[in-house]
Amino acid sequence: MKVKDMFMKPINRDIQGVIKVGQDDEENIKQELEEYVVTRELQKHFRDFFSNYKKGIIGSTDKMGVWISGFFGSGKSHFLKILSYLLENKEVEGKKALDYFLEDEKIKDKKVIEDMKLACNTPTDAILFNIDSKSKSSGTKGKDTILNVFLRVFNEMQEFSTDPHLADLERQLTEEGLYEEFKVRYEKIHNLNWLENRHKFKFHKDKVVKTLVDINFMSEESARDWSRITTIPYEIDIEGFAHLVKEYLDNKGENHRIVFLVDEMGQYIGDNTDLMLNLQTITEELGIACGGRA
């Protein structure tokens, strides 16, 4: 027998040297779930996380922010990704994320397992992202506020435009049951798929105005007024964002949850106290508005 044949898995398989948040193909996720090793130290972290996460499920709480700290290369991003799979209870090749943990007995404490089952069986949108890659600005100066990035990924999760003006339009059309009609009508009139072409909105404003009028959503005057507003920088405060999230959760059902899992937050903030305050206020306002559901 050769040494390589002594191992359970092929030793020449592709192994990711660095965990990247954007790697979300099913084969890669399966490998991560199968091969994730829950060390003695991680057993404690899973216990602490899920015992506290449970508080927002069985009751109301405004204490729902979690900061994952550790040295470079200590596994923070990997831990965050695994949490996202579990909270969403993602199905990978016909098996739920939690089942990968249960079948391999990765978690030893039965109480932790019960807390994990409670979390995994609660309908949840887990939004996992690298904040720097979702920010429109880079470098040490002029970085996007954390609020702007959160709003962008929140809209993106709902398959709305990453442009906040367009996302608000799509959200309102959805609420009034006209979004599907708008997309169909837009393609029929202009021979353009809305989702594939909305990023070119500034060149197609007249087309959008015509479609909005055609589906009786707005008068032409109102539609043109709205079109002009899209040239003005978008403004929303943190309280308004928290209200948007609460509205979304209320529409999804009383038991629904949403979790923002942000990679490289510490690196992004650095020593910028304004960004740290921005993050702190978002956490507080989501806690007040959503009571532990976000």
PDB file of C-alpha atoms in Angstrom, residues 26-196:
ATOM      1  CA  GLU A  26     -21.381  23.947  -4.592  1.00  0.00           C
ATOM      2  CA  GLU A  27     -18.333  21.702  -4.869  1.00  0.00           C
ATOM      3  CA  ASN A  28     -16.222  24.107  -2.846  1.00  0.00           C
ATOM      4  CA  ILE A  29     -18.926  24.537  -0.180  1.00  0.00           C
ATOM      5  CA  LYS A  30     -19.292  20.777   0.144  1.00  0.00           C
ATOM      6  CA  GLN A  31     -15.554  20.395   0.654  1.00  0.00           C
ATOM      7  CA  GLU A  32     -15.553  23.131   3.287  1.00  0.00           C
ATOM      8  CA  LEU A  33     -18.435  21.565   5.218  1.00  0.00           C
ATOM      9  CA  GLU A  34     -16.993  18.062   5.025  1.00  0.00           C
ATOM     10  CA  GLU A  35     -13.453  18.997   5.982  1.00  0.00           C
ATOM     11  CA  TYR A  36     -14.054  21.732   8.534  1.00  0.00           C
ATOM     12  CA  VAL A  37     -12.382  20.690  11.770  1.00  0.00           C
ATOM     13  CA  VAL A  38     -14.012  21.898  14.976  1.00  0.00           C
ATOM     14  CA  THR A  39     -11.136  22.097  17.437  1.00  0.00           C
ATOM     15  CA  ARG A  40     -11.534  22.251  21.202  1.00  0.00           C
ATOM     16  CA  GLU A  41     -11.245  26.032  21.006  1.00  0.00           C
ATOM     17  CA  LEU A  42     -13.870  26.230  18.258  1.00  0.00           C
ATOM     18  CA  GLN A  43     -16.256  24.084  20.312  1.00  0.00           C
ATOM     19  CA  LYS A  44     -16.357  27.006  22.779  1.00  0.00           C
ATOM     20  CA  HIS A  45     -16.898  29.574  20.046  1.00  0.00           C
ATOM     21  CA  PHE A  46     -19.801  27.619  18.546  1.00  0.00           C
ATOM     22  CA  ARG A  47     -21.290  27.283  22.031  1.00  0.00           C
ATOM     23  CA  ASP A  48     -20.978  31.011  22.750  1.00  0.00           C
ATOM     24  CA  PHE A  49     -22.325  32.058  19.370  1.00  0.00           C
ATOM     25  CA  PHE A  50     -25.387  29.827  19.224  1.00  0.00           C
ATOM     26  CA  SER A  51     -26.336  30.235  22.890  1.00  0.00           C
ATOM     27  CA  ASN A  52     -26.465  34.002  22.347  1.00  0.00           C
ATOM     28  CA  TYR A  53     -28.054  33.768  18.898  1.00  0.00           C
ATOM     29  CA  LYS A  54     -30.876  31.751  20.461  1.00  0.00           C
ATOM     30  CA  LYS A  55     -31.891  34.751  22.578  1.00  0.00           C
ATOM     31  CA  GLY A  56     -33.122  36.557  19.474  1.00  0.00           C
ATOM     32  CA  ILE A  57     -35.215  33.529  18.467  1.00  0.00           C
ATOM     33  CA  ILE A  58     -36.956  32.675  21.734  1.00  0.00           C
ATOM     34  CA  GLY A  59     -37.409  36.320  22.738  1.00  0.00           C
ATOM     35  CA  SER A  60     -36.562  39.898  21.877  1.00  0.00           C
ATOM     36  CA  THR A  61     -33.097  41.358  22.336  1.00  0.00           C
ATOM     37  CA  ASP A  62     -31.087  44.313  21.128  1.00  0.00           C
ATOM     38  CA  LYS A  63     -27.771  42.613  21.890  1.00  0.00           C
ATOM     39  CA  MET A  64     -27.063  40.828  18.622  1.00  0.00           C
ATOM     40  CA  GLY A  65     -23.730  42.153  17.366  1.00  0.00           C
ATOM     41  CA  VAL A  66     -20.809  39.696  17.206  1.00  0.00           C
ATOM     42  CA  TRP A  67     -17.163  40.568  16.557  1.00  0.00           C
ATOM     43  CA  ILE A  68     -14.826  37.753  15.491  1.00  0.00           C
ATOM     44  CA  SER A  69     -11.271  38.622  16.489  1.00  0.00           C
ATOM     45  CA  GLY A  70      -7.992  36.815  15.986  1.00  0.00           C
ATOM     46  CA  PHE A  71      -4.560  36.986  14.426  1.00  0.00           C
ATOM     47  CA  PHE A  72      -4.040  37.002  10.659  1.00  0.00           C
ATOM     48  CA  GLY A  73      -4.545  33.449   9.377  1.00  0.00           C
ATOM     49  CA  SER A  74      -6.292  32.247  12.533  1.00  0.00           C
ATOM     50  CA  GLY A  75      -9.432  31.155  10.651  1.00  0.00           C
ATOM     51  CA  LYS A  76     -11.783  34.104  11.138  1.00  0.00           C
ATOM     52  CA  SER A  77     -13.039  34.122   7.537  1.00  0.00           C
ATOM     53  CA  HIS A  78     -13.467  30.355   7.511  1.00  0.00           C
ATOM     54  CA  PHE A  79     -15.451  30.433  10.760  1.00  0.00           C
ATOM     55  CA  LEU A  80     -17.621  33.230   9.343  1.00  0.00           C
ATOM     56  CA  LYS A  81     -18.337  31.267   6.150  1.00  0.00           C
ATOM     57  CA  ILE A  82     -19.270  28.150   8.085  1.00  0.00           C
ATOM     58  CA  LEU A  83     -21.635  30.179  10.273  1.00  0.00           C
ATOM     59  CA  SER A  84     -23.295  31.563   7.138  1.00  0.00           C
ATOM     60  CA  TYR A  85     -23.869  28.049   5.770  1.00  0.00           C
ATOM     61  CA  LEU A  86     -25.325  26.893   9.082  1.00  0.00           C
ATOM     62  CA  LEU A  87     -27.581  29.891   9.694  1.00  0.00           C
ATOM     63  CA  GLU A  88     -29.029  29.611   6.200  1.00  0.00           C
ATOM     64  CA  ASN A  89     -28.910  25.806   6.567  1.00  0.00           C
ATOM     65  CA  LYS A  90     -27.754  25.743   2.977  1.00  0.00           C
ATOM     66  CA  GLU A  91     -28.497  22.577   1.013  1.00  0.00           C
ATOM     67  CA  VAL A  92     -25.395  21.230  -0.690  1.00  0.00           C
ATOM     68  CA  GLU A  93     -25.671  18.176  -2.940  1.00  0.00           C
ATOM     69  CA  GLY A  94     -28.933  17.108  -1.331  1.00  0.00           C
ATOM     70  CA  LYS A  95     -27.771  17.536   2.258  1.00  0.00           C
ATOM     71  CA  LYS A  96     -28.342  20.417   4.656  1.00  0.00           C
ATOM     72  CA  ALA A  97     -25.332  22.204   6.138  1.00  0.00           C
ATOM     73  CA  LEU A  98     -26.283  21.144   9.666  1.00  0.00           C
ATOM     74  CA  ASP A  99     -26.333  17.481   8.615  1.00  0.00           C
ATOM     75  CA  TYR A 100     -22.651  17.672   7.658  1.00  0.00           C
ATOM     76  CA  PHE A 101     -21.945  18.650  11.253  1.00  0.00           C
ATOM     77  CA  LEU A 102     -24.288  16.099  12.838  1.00  0.00           C
ATOM     78  CA  GLU A 103     -23.239  13.101  10.753  1.00  0.00           C
ATOM     79  CA  ASP A 104     -19.536  13.740  11.342  1.00  0.00           C
ATOM     80  CA  GLU A 105     -20.140  14.541  15.034  1.00  0.00           C
ATOM     81  CA  LYS A 106     -18.173  17.755  14.718  1.00  0.00           C
ATOM     82  CA  ILE A 107     -19.914  19.244  17.780  1.00  0.00           C
ATOM     83  CA  LYS A 108     -19.678  17.237  20.997  1.00  0.00           C
ATOM     84  CA  ASP A 109     -21.937  19.194  23.376  1.00  0.00           C
ATOM     85  CA  LYS A 110     -25.598  18.154  23.039  1.00  0.00           C
ATOM     86  CA  LYS A 111     -26.798  21.527  24.311  1.00  0.00           C
ATOM     87  CA  VAL A 112     -24.871  23.281  21.533  1.00  0.00           C
ATOM     88  CA  ILE A 113     -26.363  20.880  18.999  1.00  0.00           C
ATOM     89  CA  GLU A 114     -29.876  21.755  20.200  1.00  0.00           C
ATOM     90  CA  ASP A 115     -29.123  25.469  19.916  1.00  0.00           C
ATOM     91  CA  MET A 116     -27.740  24.924  16.417  1.00  0.00           C
ATOM     92  CA  LYS A 117     -30.838  22.974  15.381  1.00  0.00           C
ATOM     93  CA  LEU A 118     -33.050  25.801  16.635  1.00  0.00           C
ATOM     94  CA  ALA A 119     -31.068  28.369  14.631  1.00  0.00           C
ATOM     95  CA  CYS A 120     -30.835  26.234  11.497  1.00  0.00           C
ATOM     96  CA  ASN A 121     -34.571  25.526  11.490  1.00  0.00           C
ATOM     97  CA  THR A 122     -35.404  29.226  11.695  1.00  0.00           C
ATOM     98  CA  PRO A 123     -35.880  30.789   8.220  1.00  0.00           C
ATOM     99  CA  THR A 124     -32.890  33.062   7.727  1.00  0.00           C
ATOM    100  CA  ASP A 125     -31.296  35.165   5.019  1.00  0.00           C
ATOM    101  CA  ALA A 126     -27.544  35.013   5.596  1.00  0.00           C
ATOM    102  CA  ILE A 127     -25.779  37.806   3.696  1.00  0.00           C
ATOM    103  CA  LEU A 128     -22.077  36.974   3.561  1.00  0.00           C
ATOM    104  CA  PHE A 129     -19.765  39.524   1.962  1.00  0.00           C
ATOM    105  CA  ASN A 130     -16.326  41.087   2.010  1.00  0.00           C
ATOM    106  CA  ILE A 131     -16.945  44.727   2.847  1.00  0.00           C
ATOM    107  CA  ASP A 132     -14.037  46.066   0.815  1.00  0.00           C
ATOM    108  CA  SER A 133     -15.176  44.288  -2.353  1.00  0.00           C
ATOM    109  CA  LYS A 134     -18.720  45.649  -1.948  1.00  0.00           C
ATOM    110  CA  SER A 135     -17.579  49.195  -1.248  1.00  0.00           C
ATOM    111  CA  LYS A 136     -17.612  51.622  -4.168  1.00  0.00           C
ATOM    112  CA  SER A 137     -14.624  53.488  -2.753  1.00  0.00           C
ATOM    113  CA  SER A 138     -11.231  52.105  -1.805  1.00  0.00           C
ATOM    114  CA  GLY A 139      -8.023  53.288  -0.225  1.00  0.00           C
ATOM    115  CA  THR A 140      -7.565  54.808   3.186  1.00  0.00           C
ATOM    116  CA  LYS A 141      -9.565  57.939   2.371  1.00  0.00           C
ATOM    117  CA  GLY A 142     -13.024  58.410   0.932  1.00  0.00           C
ATOM    118  CA  LYS A 143     -14.263  54.960   1.893  1.00  0.00           C
ATOM    119  CA  ASP A 144     -17.950  54.194   1.554  1.00  0.00           C
ATOM    120  CA  THR A 145     -19.826  54.498   4.819  1.00  0.00           C
ATOM    121  CA  ILE A 146     -20.692  51.127   6.282  1.00  0.00           C
ATOM    122  CA  LEU A 147     -24.354  52.097   5.974  1.00  0.00           C
ATOM    123  CA  ASN A 148     -24.022  52.468   2.190  1.00  0.00           C
ATOM    124  CA  VAL A 149     -22.419  49.038   1.880  1.00  0.00           C
ATOM    125  CA  PHE A 150     -25.064  47.405   4.096  1.00  0.00           C
ATOM    126  CA  LEU A 151     -27.838  49.000   2.030  1.00  0.00           C
ATOM    127  CA  ARG A 152     -26.186  47.812  -1.187  1.00  0.00           C
ATOM    128  CA  VAL A 153     -25.906  44.169  -0.120  1.00  0.00           C
ATOM    129  CA  PHE A 154     -29.398  44.244   1.408  1.00  0.00           C
ATOM    130  CA  ASN A 155     -30.856  45.389  -1.918  1.00  0.00           C
ATOM    131  CA  GLU A 156     -28.711  42.905  -3.828  1.00  0.00           C
ATOM    132  CA  MET A 157     -29.940  40.037  -1.640  1.00  0.00           C
ATOM    133  CA  GLN A 158     -33.510  40.847  -2.719  1.00  0.00           C
ATOM    134  CA  GLU A 159     -32.340  40.889  -6.354  1.00  0.00           C
ATOM    135  CA  PHE A 160     -32.891  44.626  -6.549  1.00  0.00           C
ATOM    136  CA  SER A 161     -30.439  46.998  -8.192  1.00  0.00           C
ATOM    137  CA  THR A 162     -27.317  47.991  -6.287  1.00  0.00           C
ATOM    138  CA  ASP A 163     -28.191  51.573  -7.253  1.00  0.00           C
ATOM    139  CA  PRO A 164     -30.319  52.765  -4.302  1.00  0.00           C
ATOM    140  CA  HIS A 165     -32.632  54.955  -6.418  1.00  0.00           C
ATOM    141  CA  LEU A 166     -33.487  52.040  -8.709  1.00  0.00           C
ATOM    142  CA  ALA A 167     -33.731  49.652  -5.759  1.00  0.00           C
ATOM    143  CA  ASP A 168     -36.345  51.916  -4.144  1.00  0.00           C
ATOM    144  CA  LEU A 169     -38.323  51.929  -7.388  1.00  0.00           C
ATOM    145  CA  GLU A 170     -38.146  48.140  -7.669  1.00  0.00           C
ATOM    146  CA  ARG A 171     -39.123  47.774  -4.003  1.00  0.00           C
ATOM    147  CA  GLN A 172     -42.174  49.988  -4.456  1.00  0.00           C
ATOM    148  CA  LEU A 173     -43.189  48.180  -7.639  1.00  0.00           C
ATOM    149  CA  THR A 174     -42.871  44.881  -5.778  1.00  0.00           C
ATOM    150  CA  GLU A 175     -45.032  46.120  -2.894  1.00  0.00           C
ATOM    151  CA  GLU A 176     -47.738  47.162  -5.346  1.00  0.00           C
ATOM    152  CA  GLY A 177     -47.514  43.895  -7.284  1.00  0.00           C
ATOM    153  CA  LEU A 178     -46.295  45.591 -10.452  1.00  0.00           C
ATOM    154  CA  TYR A 179     -42.625  44.607 -10.634  1.00  0.00           C
ATOM    155  CA  GLU A 180     -43.104  41.528 -12.812  1.00  0.00           C
ATOM    156  CA  GLU A 181     -45.412  43.460 -15.115  1.00  0.00           C
ATOM    157  CA  PHE A 182     -42.827  46.246 -15.320  1.00  0.00           C
ATOM    158  CA  LYS A 183     -40.057  43.821 -16.358  1.00  0.00           C
ATOM    159  CA  VAL A 184     -42.244  42.113 -18.939  1.00  0.00           C
ATOM    160  CA  ARG A 185     -43.481  45.405 -20.354  1.00  0.00           C
ATOM    161  CA  TYR A 186     -39.985  46.912 -20.451  1.00  0.00           C
ATOM    162  CA  GLU A 187     -38.714  44.009 -22.525  1.00  0.00           C
ATOM    163  CA  LYS A 188     -41.757  44.000 -24.788  1.00  0.00           C
ATOM    164  CA  ILE A 189     -41.597  47.729 -25.560  1.00  0.00           C
ATOM    165  CA  HIS A 190     -37.832  48.177 -25.776  1.00  0.00           C
ATOM    166  CA  ASN A 191     -36.615  44.657 -26.573  1.00  0.00           C
ATOM    167  CA  LEU A 192     -34.289  44.838 -23.561  1.00  0.00           C
ATOM    168  CA  ASN A 193     -34.139  42.610 -20.504  1.00  0.00           C
ATOM    169  CA  TRP A 194     -34.520  44.845 -17.451  1.00  0.00           C
ATOM    170  CA  LEU A 195     -32.240  42.891 -15.106  1.00  0.00           C
ATOM    171  CA  GLU A 196     -29.475  42.722 -17.693  1.00  0.00           C
TER     172      GLU A 196
END
